[in-house]
Tab-separated table of C-alpha atoms in Angstrom:
chain	number	residue	atom	x	y	z
J	152	MET	CA	60.135	67.882	144.055
J	153	ILE	CA	61.466	66.785	147.464
J	154	PRO	CA	64.196	64.158	147.062
J	155	LYS	CA	63.130	60.716	148.307
J	156	VAL	CA	64.809	57.329	148.694
J	157	LYS	CA	63.227	53.933	148.114
J	158	PHE	CA	64.944	51.378	150.337
J	159	ILE	CA	64.595	47.731	151.242
J	160	ALA	CA	65.002	46.370	154.783
J	161	GLU	CA	65.603	42.625	155.287
J	162	GLY	CA	66.321	40.270	158.159
J	163	GLY	CA	66.415	40.823	161.877
J	164	MET	CA	63.462	42.286	163.648
J	165	TYR	CA	62.233	44.226	160.621
J	166	SER	CA	58.652	44.499	161.945
J	167	GLU	CA	59.825	46.151	165.159
J	168	PHE	CA	62.175	48.310	163.060
J	169	LEU	CA	59.284	49.567	160.927
J	170	ASN	CA	57.095	50.221	163.988
J	171	ASN	CA	59.915	52.132	165.626
J	172	LEU	CA	60.384	54.341	162.546
J	173	ILE	CA	56.730	55.281	162.549
J	174	GLU	CA	56.727	55.919	166.320
J	175	ASP	CA	59.807	58.173	165.990
J	176	GLY	CA	57.964	60.358	163.487
J	177	PHE	CA	59.744	59.391	160.273
J	178	TYR	CA	57.628	59.797	157.153
J	179	ILE	CA	57.475	56.377	155.521
J	180	PHE	CA	55.531	55.898	152.234
J	181	ASN	CA	54.582	53.068	149.961
J	182	ILE	CA	55.312	50.262	152.415
J	183	GLU	CA	55.368	46.892	150.670
J	184	PRO	CA	56.104	43.730	152.747
J	185	ASN	CA	57.987	40.741	151.337
J	186	ASN	CA	59.234	37.370	152.606
J	187	LEU	CA	62.389	38.752	154.209
J	188	GLY	CA	61.347	42.248	155.189
J	189	PHE	CA	59.736	45.245	153.533
J	190	THR	CA	60.230	47.947	150.931
J	191	ALA	CA	59.400	51.579	151.698
J	192	VAL	CA	60.052	55.171	150.655
J	193	CYS	CA	61.420	57.930	152.919
J	194	TYR	CA	62.701	61.466	152.572
J	195	ALA	CA	66.333	61.565	151.499
J	196	LYS	CA	67.275	63.751	154.485
J	197	ASP	CA	66.055	60.992	156.876
J	198	TYR	CA	67.780	58.038	155.215
J	199	ILE	CA	71.076	58.341	157.098
J	200	GLU	CA	69.271	58.319	160.477
J	201	ILE	CA	67.051	55.399	159.342
J	202	SER	CA	70.151	53.478	158.289
J	203	ARG	CA	71.691	54.060	161.706
J	204	LEU	CA	68.549	52.825	163.526
J	205	SER	CA	68.446	49.618	161.444
J	206	ARG	CA	71.527	48.362	163.255
J	207	ARG	CA	69.635	48.263	166.562
J	208	PHE	CA	67.136	45.828	165.050
J	209	GLN	CA	69.785	43.821	163.194
J	210	SER	CA	68.179	44.578	159.822
J	211	ARG	CA	70.106	45.094	156.587
J	212	ILE	CA	69.045	48.198	154.703
J	213	LYS	CA	70.068	49.323	151.258
J	214	ILE	CA	68.911	51.864	148.692
J	215	LYS	CA	66.858	50.516	145.833
J	216	ASN	CA	66.054	53.753	144.031
J	217	LYS	CA	66.604	57.502	144.364
J	218	MET	CA	63.865	59.885	143.316
J	219	GLY	CA	63.784	63.655	142.892
J	220	VAL	CA	65.346	66.511	140.917
J	221	TYR	CA	68.287	66.721	143.294
J	222	PHE	CA	69.463	63.211	142.449
J	223	LYS	CA	69.102	63.916	138.726
J	224	PHE	CA	71.446	66.887	138.955
J	225	SER	CA	73.770	65.421	141.558
J	226	LYS	CA	75.503	63.373	138.866
J	227	LEU	CA	76.177	66.523	136.894
J	228	ILE	CA	77.409	68.296	140.016
J	229	LYS	CA	79.932	65.542	140.649
J	230	ARG	CA	81.285	65.768	137.081
J	231	LYS	CA	84.177	68.115	137.788
J	232	GLY	CA	85.406	68.033	134.205
J	233	LEU	CA	82.096	69.407	132.955
J	234	TRP	CA	82.104	72.332	135.350
J	235	LEU	CA	85.786	72.934	134.734
J	236	GLY	CA	85.000	73.143	131.026
J	237	VAL	CA	82.210	75.654	131.703
J	238	VAL	CA	84.565	77.789	133.805
J	239	ILE	CA	87.286	77.614	131.164
J	240	TYR	CA	84.788	78.527	128.438
J	241	MET	CA	83.489	81.541	130.348
J	242	THR	CA	87.039	82.625	131.204
J	243	LEU	CA	88.186	82.356	127.596
J	244	THR	CA	85.081	84.210	126.445
J	245	ALA	CA	85.901	87.056	128.820
J	246	ILE	CA	89.561	87.073	127.787
J	247	PHE	CA	88.983	86.800	124.043
J	248	SER	CA	86.508	89.669	124.144
J	249	HIS	CA	89.579	91.836	124.764
J	250	PHE	CA	91.368	90.450	121.700
J	251	ILE	CA	91.213	92.345	118.417
J	252	TRP	CA	89.435	89.982	116.007
J	253	ARG	CA	88.787	92.454	113.207
J	254	ILE	CA	90.016	95.891	112.169
J	255	ASP	CA	87.791	98.068	109.980
J	256	VAL	CA	89.400	101.203	108.533
J	257	ASN	CA	86.704	103.532	107.216
J	258	VAL	CA	88.269	105.660	104.486
J	259	ASP	CA	87.560	105.916	100.758
J	260	ASP	CA	91.193	106.034	99.599
J	261	ASN	CA	92.398	102.412	99.280
J	262	ASN	CA	96.069	103.431	99.341
J	263	LEU	CA	95.536	105.390	102.540
J	264	LYS	CA	93.597	102.448	103.989
J	265	THR	CA	96.557	100.125	103.371
J	266	THR	CA	98.926	102.693	104.858
J	267	ILE	CA	96.746	102.992	107.982
J	268	TYR	CA	96.716	99.193	108.384
J	269	ASN	CA	100.521	99.118	108.150
J	270	SER	CA	100.908	101.985	110.620
J	271	LEU	CA	98.637	100.290	113.153
J	272	TYR	CA	100.562	97.030	112.665
J	273	ASN	CA	103.890	98.799	113.282
J	274	ASN	CA	102.443	100.313	116.463
J	275	GLY	CA	101.341	96.932	117.858
J	276	ILE	CA	97.676	97.019	116.775
J	277	TYR	CA	96.761	94.031	114.620
J	278	THR	CA	94.355	91.107	114.491
J	279	GLY	CA	95.284	88.969	117.495
J	280	SER	CA	96.767	91.702	119.700
J	281	TYR	CA	95.391	92.332	123.189
J	282	TYR	CA	93.423	95.515	123.697
J	283	THR	CA	94.485	98.115	126.229
J	284	LYS	CA	93.288	101.700	126.338
J	285	ASP	CA	96.772	103.232	126.595
J	286	LYS	CA	98.044	101.118	123.707
J	287	LEU	CA	95.143	102.208	121.519
J	288	GLN	CA	95.602	105.899	122.326
J	289	LYS	CA	99.320	105.808	121.537
J	290	ALA	CA	98.691	103.960	118.271
J	291	ALA	CA	96.074	106.525	117.227
J	292	THR	CA	98.453	109.417	117.943
J	293	TYR	CA	101.420	107.920	116.089
J	294	THR	CA	99.291	106.783	113.151
J	295	MET	CA	97.799	110.258	112.773
J	296	ILE	CA	101.257	111.882	112.809
J	297	GLU	CA	102.813	109.367	110.414
J	298	ASN	CA	100.070	109.698	107.792
J	299	GLU	CA	99.359	113.434	108.133
J	300	VAL	CA	95.596	113.058	108.431
J	301	GLY	CA	93.247	115.355	110.263
J	302	GLN	CA	92.057	112.960	112.952
J	303	ILE	CA	91.987	109.216	113.665
J	304	SER	CA	89.421	107.728	116.031
J	305	LEU	CA	89.904	104.145	117.277
J	306	ASN	CA	86.841	102.554	118.904
J	307	PHE	CA	86.988	98.997	120.267
J	308	TYR	CA	83.876	96.955	121.092
J	309	LYS	CA	83.570	93.181	121.508
J	310	GLY	CA	86.609	92.278	119.423
J	311	VAL	CA	86.005	94.748	116.579
J	312	LEU	CA	88.250	97.804	116.176
J	313	GLU	CA	86.618	100.605	114.195
J	314	CYS	CA	89.096	103.111	112.765
J	315	GLU	CA	87.524	106.339	111.583
J	316	VAL	CA	89.862	108.489	109.460
J	317	TYR	CA	89.119	112.159	108.926
J	318	PRO	CA	91.161	113.878	106.174
J	319	LYS	CA	93.310	116.870	106.884
J	320	ILE	CA	91.876	120.098	105.513
J	321	ASN	CA	94.576	122.696	104.949
J	322	LYS	CA	93.772	126.353	104.770
J	323	GLU	CA	94.412	127.684	101.286
J	324	ASP	CA	97.267	130.152	101.201
J	325	TYR	CA	97.142	132.475	98.242
J	326	ILE	CA	100.887	133.088	98.603
J	327	SER	CA	101.834	129.489	99.382
J	328	ASP	CA	104.544	129.542	96.694
J	329	ALA	CA	106.085	132.775	97.932
J	330	VAL	CA	109.758	132.734	98.909
J	331	ASP	CA	111.607	134.571	101.670
J	332	GLY	CA	114.511	135.741	99.487
J	333	GLU	CA	114.957	137.031	95.965
J	334	ILE	CA	113.724	135.105	92.943
J	335	VAL	CA	116.621	134.314	90.613
J	336	SER	CA	116.614	132.984	87.061
J	337	SER	CA	117.187	129.235	86.646
J	338	LEU	CA	117.973	129.560	82.896
J	339	SER	CA	119.270	132.090	80.408
J	340	GLY	CA	116.833	133.498	77.865
J	341	ILE	CA	114.404	136.241	76.824
J	342	ILE	CA	111.451	136.967	79.122
J	343	THR	CA	108.130	136.387	77.328
J	344	ASP	CA	105.717	136.399	80.263
J	345	LEU	CA	106.167	138.446	83.424
J	346	ARG	CA	103.676	138.338	86.304
J	347	VAL	CA	104.834	139.642	89.687
J	348	PHE	CA	102.242	139.068	92.440
J	349	SER	CA	104.314	140.320	95.345
J	350	GLY	CA	107.811	141.702	95.664
J	351	PHE	CA	109.670	144.238	93.565
J	352	PRO	CA	110.443	143.351	89.900
J	353	ASN	CA	114.017	143.742	88.751
J	354	VAL	CA	113.455	142.927	85.063
J	355	GLU	CA	111.106	143.866	82.257
J	356	LEU	CA	109.215	141.989	79.537
J	357	TRP	CA	111.379	140.952	76.537
J	358	GLN	CA	114.515	141.563	78.545
J	359	SER	CA	117.425	139.131	78.227
J	360	VAL	CA	118.504	137.443	81.454
J	361	SER	CA	121.268	135.060	82.384
J	362	GLN	CA	121.137	132.136	84.745
J	363	GLY	CA	121.480	133.426	88.307
J	364	ASP	CA	120.213	136.968	87.625
J	365	ILE	CA	117.848	138.446	90.206
J	366	LEU	CA	114.333	138.628	88.750
J	367	VAL	CA	112.314	139.851	91.733
J	368	ASN	CA	113.593	141.526	94.891
J	369	CYS	CA	111.975	140.991	98.284
J	370	SER	CA	113.078	144.340	99.698
J	371	MET	CA	113.711	147.916	98.543
J	372	THR	CA	114.560	151.352	99.887
J	373	ASP	CA	112.926	154.486	98.501
J	374	GLU	CA	114.480	157.905	98.052
J	375	TYR	CA	113.653	158.770	101.660
J	376	ASN	CA	115.504	155.683	102.946
J	377	ASN	CA	112.284	153.965	103.913
J	378	PHE	CA	112.754	150.168	103.924
J	379	TYR	CA	110.057	147.888	102.483
J	380	TYR	CA	109.957	144.084	102.653
J	381	GLU	CA	107.510	141.462	101.424
J	382	LYS	CA	107.719	137.858	100.310
J	383	ALA	CA	108.389	137.504	96.606
J	384	ARG	CA	105.933	135.639	94.401
J	385	ALA	CA	105.931	135.680	90.613
J	386	TYR	CA	105.443	133.683	87.431
J	387	ILE	CA	108.079	134.389	84.799
J	388	GLU	CA	108.375	132.554	81.502
J	389	ALA	CA	111.220	132.917	79.012
J	390	LEU	CA	112.370	131.668	75.639
J	391	CYS	CA	115.371	129.500	76.551
J	392	GLU	CA	117.545	126.642	75.412
J	393	LYS	CA	118.187	123.814	77.849
J	394	THR	CA	120.548	120.853	77.538
J	395	TYR	CA	119.627	117.294	78.551
J	396	SER	CA	122.518	114.812	78.666
J	397	VAL	CA	122.613	111.023	78.997
J	398	TYR	CA	125.661	108.723	79.001
J	399	ILE	CA	125.267	105.054	78.020
J	400	PRO	CA	128.227	102.670	78.454
J	401	PHE	CA	128.701	99.911	75.871
J	402	LYS	CA	129.388	97.337	78.585
J	403	LYS	CA	127.948	97.328	82.071
J	404	GLU	CA	126.708	95.034	84.793
J	405	SER	CA	123.124	95.335	85.954
J	406	ILE	CA	121.120	93.579	88.639
J	407	LEU	CA	117.880	92.281	87.143
J	408	TYR	CA	114.916	90.253	88.366
J	409	THR	CA	114.921	86.581	87.397
J	410	GLY	CA	111.216	85.935	88.003
J	411	LYS	CA	111.911	83.477	90.823
J	412	GLU	CA	110.378	84.219	94.218
J	413	ASP	CA	109.987	82.713	97.679
J	414	GLU	CA	108.393	83.803	100.926
J	415	THR	CA	108.771	83.724	104.687
J	416	LEU	CA	105.625	83.456	106.784
J	417	TYR	CA	105.092	84.695	110.327
J	418	ILE	CA	102.054	84.676	112.581
J	419	LYS	CA	101.576	87.359	115.212
J	420	PHE	CA	99.540	86.757	118.338
J	421	LEU	CA	99.629	88.543	121.697
J	422	ASP	CA	102.724	90.595	120.788
J	423	GLY	CA	104.560	87.397	119.838
J	424	LYS	CA	105.945	86.751	116.359
J	425	TYR	CA	106.384	83.115	115.272
J	426	GLN	CA	107.969	81.916	112.036
J	427	ILE	CA	106.096	79.108	110.274
J	428	LYS	CA	107.957	79.099	106.940
J	429	LYS	CA	111.373	80.335	105.869
J	430	ALA	CA	112.390	81.408	102.371
J	431	ASP	CA	115.295	79.572	100.754
J	432	LYS	CA	117.729	82.244	99.496
J	433	ASP	CA	121.023	80.423	99.912
J	434	ASN	CA	122.107	80.631	96.263
J	435	TRP	CA	120.659	84.054	95.494
J	436	TYR	CA	122.932	86.970	94.582
J	437	ASP	CA	120.471	89.590	95.801
J	438	SER	CA	116.746	90.049	96.315
J	439	ALA	CA	114.006	92.611	96.765
J	440	GLU	CA	111.297	92.095	99.324
J	441	LYS	CA	107.694	93.095	99.920
J	442	THR	CA	105.808	92.669	103.195
J	443	THR	CA	102.052	92.196	103.403
J	444	ILE	CA	99.792	91.559	106.407
J	445	LYS	CA	96.334	90.030	106.568
J	446	PRO	CA	94.091	88.361	109.165
J	447	VAL	CA	93.803	84.562	109.297
J	448	SER	CA	90.418	82.989	108.609
J	449	ILE	CA	89.200	79.384	108.330
J	450	LEU	CA	86.059	78.712	106.265
J	451	GLY	CA	85.094	82.352	106.615
J	452	PHE	CA	85.590	82.430	110.399
J	453	ARG	CA	88.191	85.019	111.253
J	454	LEU	CA	90.720	84.091	113.935
J	455	PRO	CA	92.493	86.587	116.208
J	456	ILE	CA	95.778	85.953	114.388
J	457	THR	CA	97.654	88.090	111.870
J	458	LEU	CA	99.681	86.520	109.056
J	459	GLU	CA	102.752	88.471	107.940
J	460	THR	CA	104.123	87.483	104.535
J	461	VAL	CA	107.570	88.629	103.446
J	462	LYS	CA	107.935	87.845	99.749
J	463	TYR	CA	111.428	87.827	98.233
J	464	TYR	CA	112.130	88.351	94.522
J	465	GLN	CA	115.396	86.943	93.232
J	466	MET	CA	117.845	89.300	91.516
J	467	GLU	CA	120.971	88.301	89.601
J	468	LYS	CA	123.885	90.213	88.101
J	469	TYR	CA	123.977	90.255	84.297
J	470	LYS	CA	126.464	91.700	81.835
J	471	ILE	CA	124.811	93.921	79.237
J	472	GLU	CA	126.562	94.847	75.987
J	473	ASN	CA	125.331	97.509	73.551
J	474	ASP	CA	126.656	98.675	70.224
J	475	ALA	CA	126.723	102.349	69.272
J	476	LEU	CA	123.357	102.219	67.496
J	477	SER	CA	121.442	100.523	70.326
J	478	ALA	CA	123.153	102.729	72.938
J	479	ASN	CA	122.125	105.807	70.955
J	480	LYS	CA	118.481	104.656	70.850
J	481	LEU	CA	118.526	103.930	74.564
J	482	ALA	CA	119.998	107.362	75.315
J	483	LYS	CA	117.308	109.101	73.250
J	484	LEU	CA	114.581	107.202	75.108
J	485	GLN	CA	115.999	108.343	78.430
J	486	ILE	CA	116.315	111.926	77.198
J	487	GLN	CA	112.689	111.863	76.048
J	488	GLN	CA	111.672	110.754	79.525
J	489	LEU	CA	113.683	113.603	81.065
J	490	ILE	CA	111.915	116.098	78.819
J	491	TRP	CA	108.477	114.685	79.651
J	492	ASN	CA	109.229	114.909	83.379
J	493	ASP	CA	110.473	118.499	83.189
J	494	GLU	CA	107.567	120.510	84.650
J	495	LYS	CA	109.295	123.807	83.875
J	496	LEU	CA	109.045	123.220	80.117
J	497	LYS	CA	105.814	124.825	78.923
J	498	LYS	CA	106.188	124.481	75.155
J	499	GLU	CA	108.891	122.876	73.054
J	500	LEU	CA	109.837	124.612	69.785
J	501	ASP	CA	112.886	122.701	68.531
J	502	ARG	CA	115.487	120.181	69.549
J	503	LYS	CA	118.942	119.151	68.334
J	504	TYR	CA	121.213	116.253	69.253
J	505	ASP	CA	124.955	116.084	69.732
J	506	TYR	CA	126.930	112.810	70.072
J	507	LEU	CA	130.243	112.065	71.739
J	508	ILE	CA	131.452	108.473	71.209
J	509	SER	CA	134.369	106.857	73.044
J	510	ASP	CA	135.623	103.298	73.483
J	511	GLU	CA	133.614	102.945	76.679
J	512	GLY	CA	130.303	104.436	75.638
J	513	ILE	CA	128.320	107.233	74.076
J	514	GLN	CA	127.120	110.552	75.472
J	515	VAL	CA	124.078	112.127	73.853
J	516	ASN	CA	123.281	115.804	74.418
J	517	CYS	CA	119.867	117.158	73.486
J	518	PHE	CA	119.435	120.937	73.100
J	519	VAL	CA	115.777	121.853	73.525
J	520	LYS	CA	114.561	125.301	72.573
J	521	GLY	CA	111.245	126.364	74.054
J	522	TYR	CA	109.336	128.323	76.638
J	523	TYR	CA	110.414	127.592	80.229
J	524	GLU	CA	109.293	128.824	83.602
J	525	ILE	CA	112.520	130.270	84.981
J	526	THR	CA	111.480	131.113	88.575
């Protein structure tokens, strides 16, 4: 629709003014006379020239109404704040599309998933960081090396970082437990099981050996002075007696958890770290800490901000006193744990205890007789 202007002309020689407009070729529509002049409609592009001609005929002219699509949008065009807002919105949309809004680590192992998140965070990749190709490649390389995985692929698209983790597949080595030197005995006893897979045996079944004796050689020379070498690998089991010792003092100071905790909160955004809450540890003797990271979300809408929480657990020094009976029980519990954790013990046959009590504490020795792997 062509923009038009409805104007009113009053006073002066308005009749001659109207005749002159028509003679000059101006398109004038909807002419309506009145007592002081007339009302008419013209094209908007001609109004300025019509206004200038009205002065020659001493007529006053003013706009009564503006018609057309142009005038409807002209108000919007003049609203600079509106267009500035549109520009800012489009700029922020373009910028924020390069922010990391979400990180998805695709791996079945939850512990490995947490470790990958932490590794990416330590390498500057987190919710709220700005994406660059070089930064992503370096983070993928370091994360793969730190976690000993087969391959890590980081793909970024419209604010979402997809992390594909491929496990490391090691080639099975049938002599992976072979050693370069001789195999020596770790305990004294009588050999009850002898299996030499590679190397040159130096002992026989049911032979007595002492701790430090050579069980399997890795090299030998025959009667013709020919030298042979191969990595030694063997499984040797013997009937042995092993001593487990634990000393428990009657009085000691230990640092224990009190159950009280506090936390310090940080937010990370665009490689900046800002503290929003500080833990109060002024009167604490000591503390342990645990750091967790998670993205920030409001009503389910995830923001490009990462929240780092450092939780502190209060620890205090306590004096612990034990009598001989309680110290003995505690020592036996610790010895039992040592025996359970001893992977070389294959079968226990018997055990005996020996006690040495002083003014300061008690030492408990446990002599375990059984079958041990002595390689």
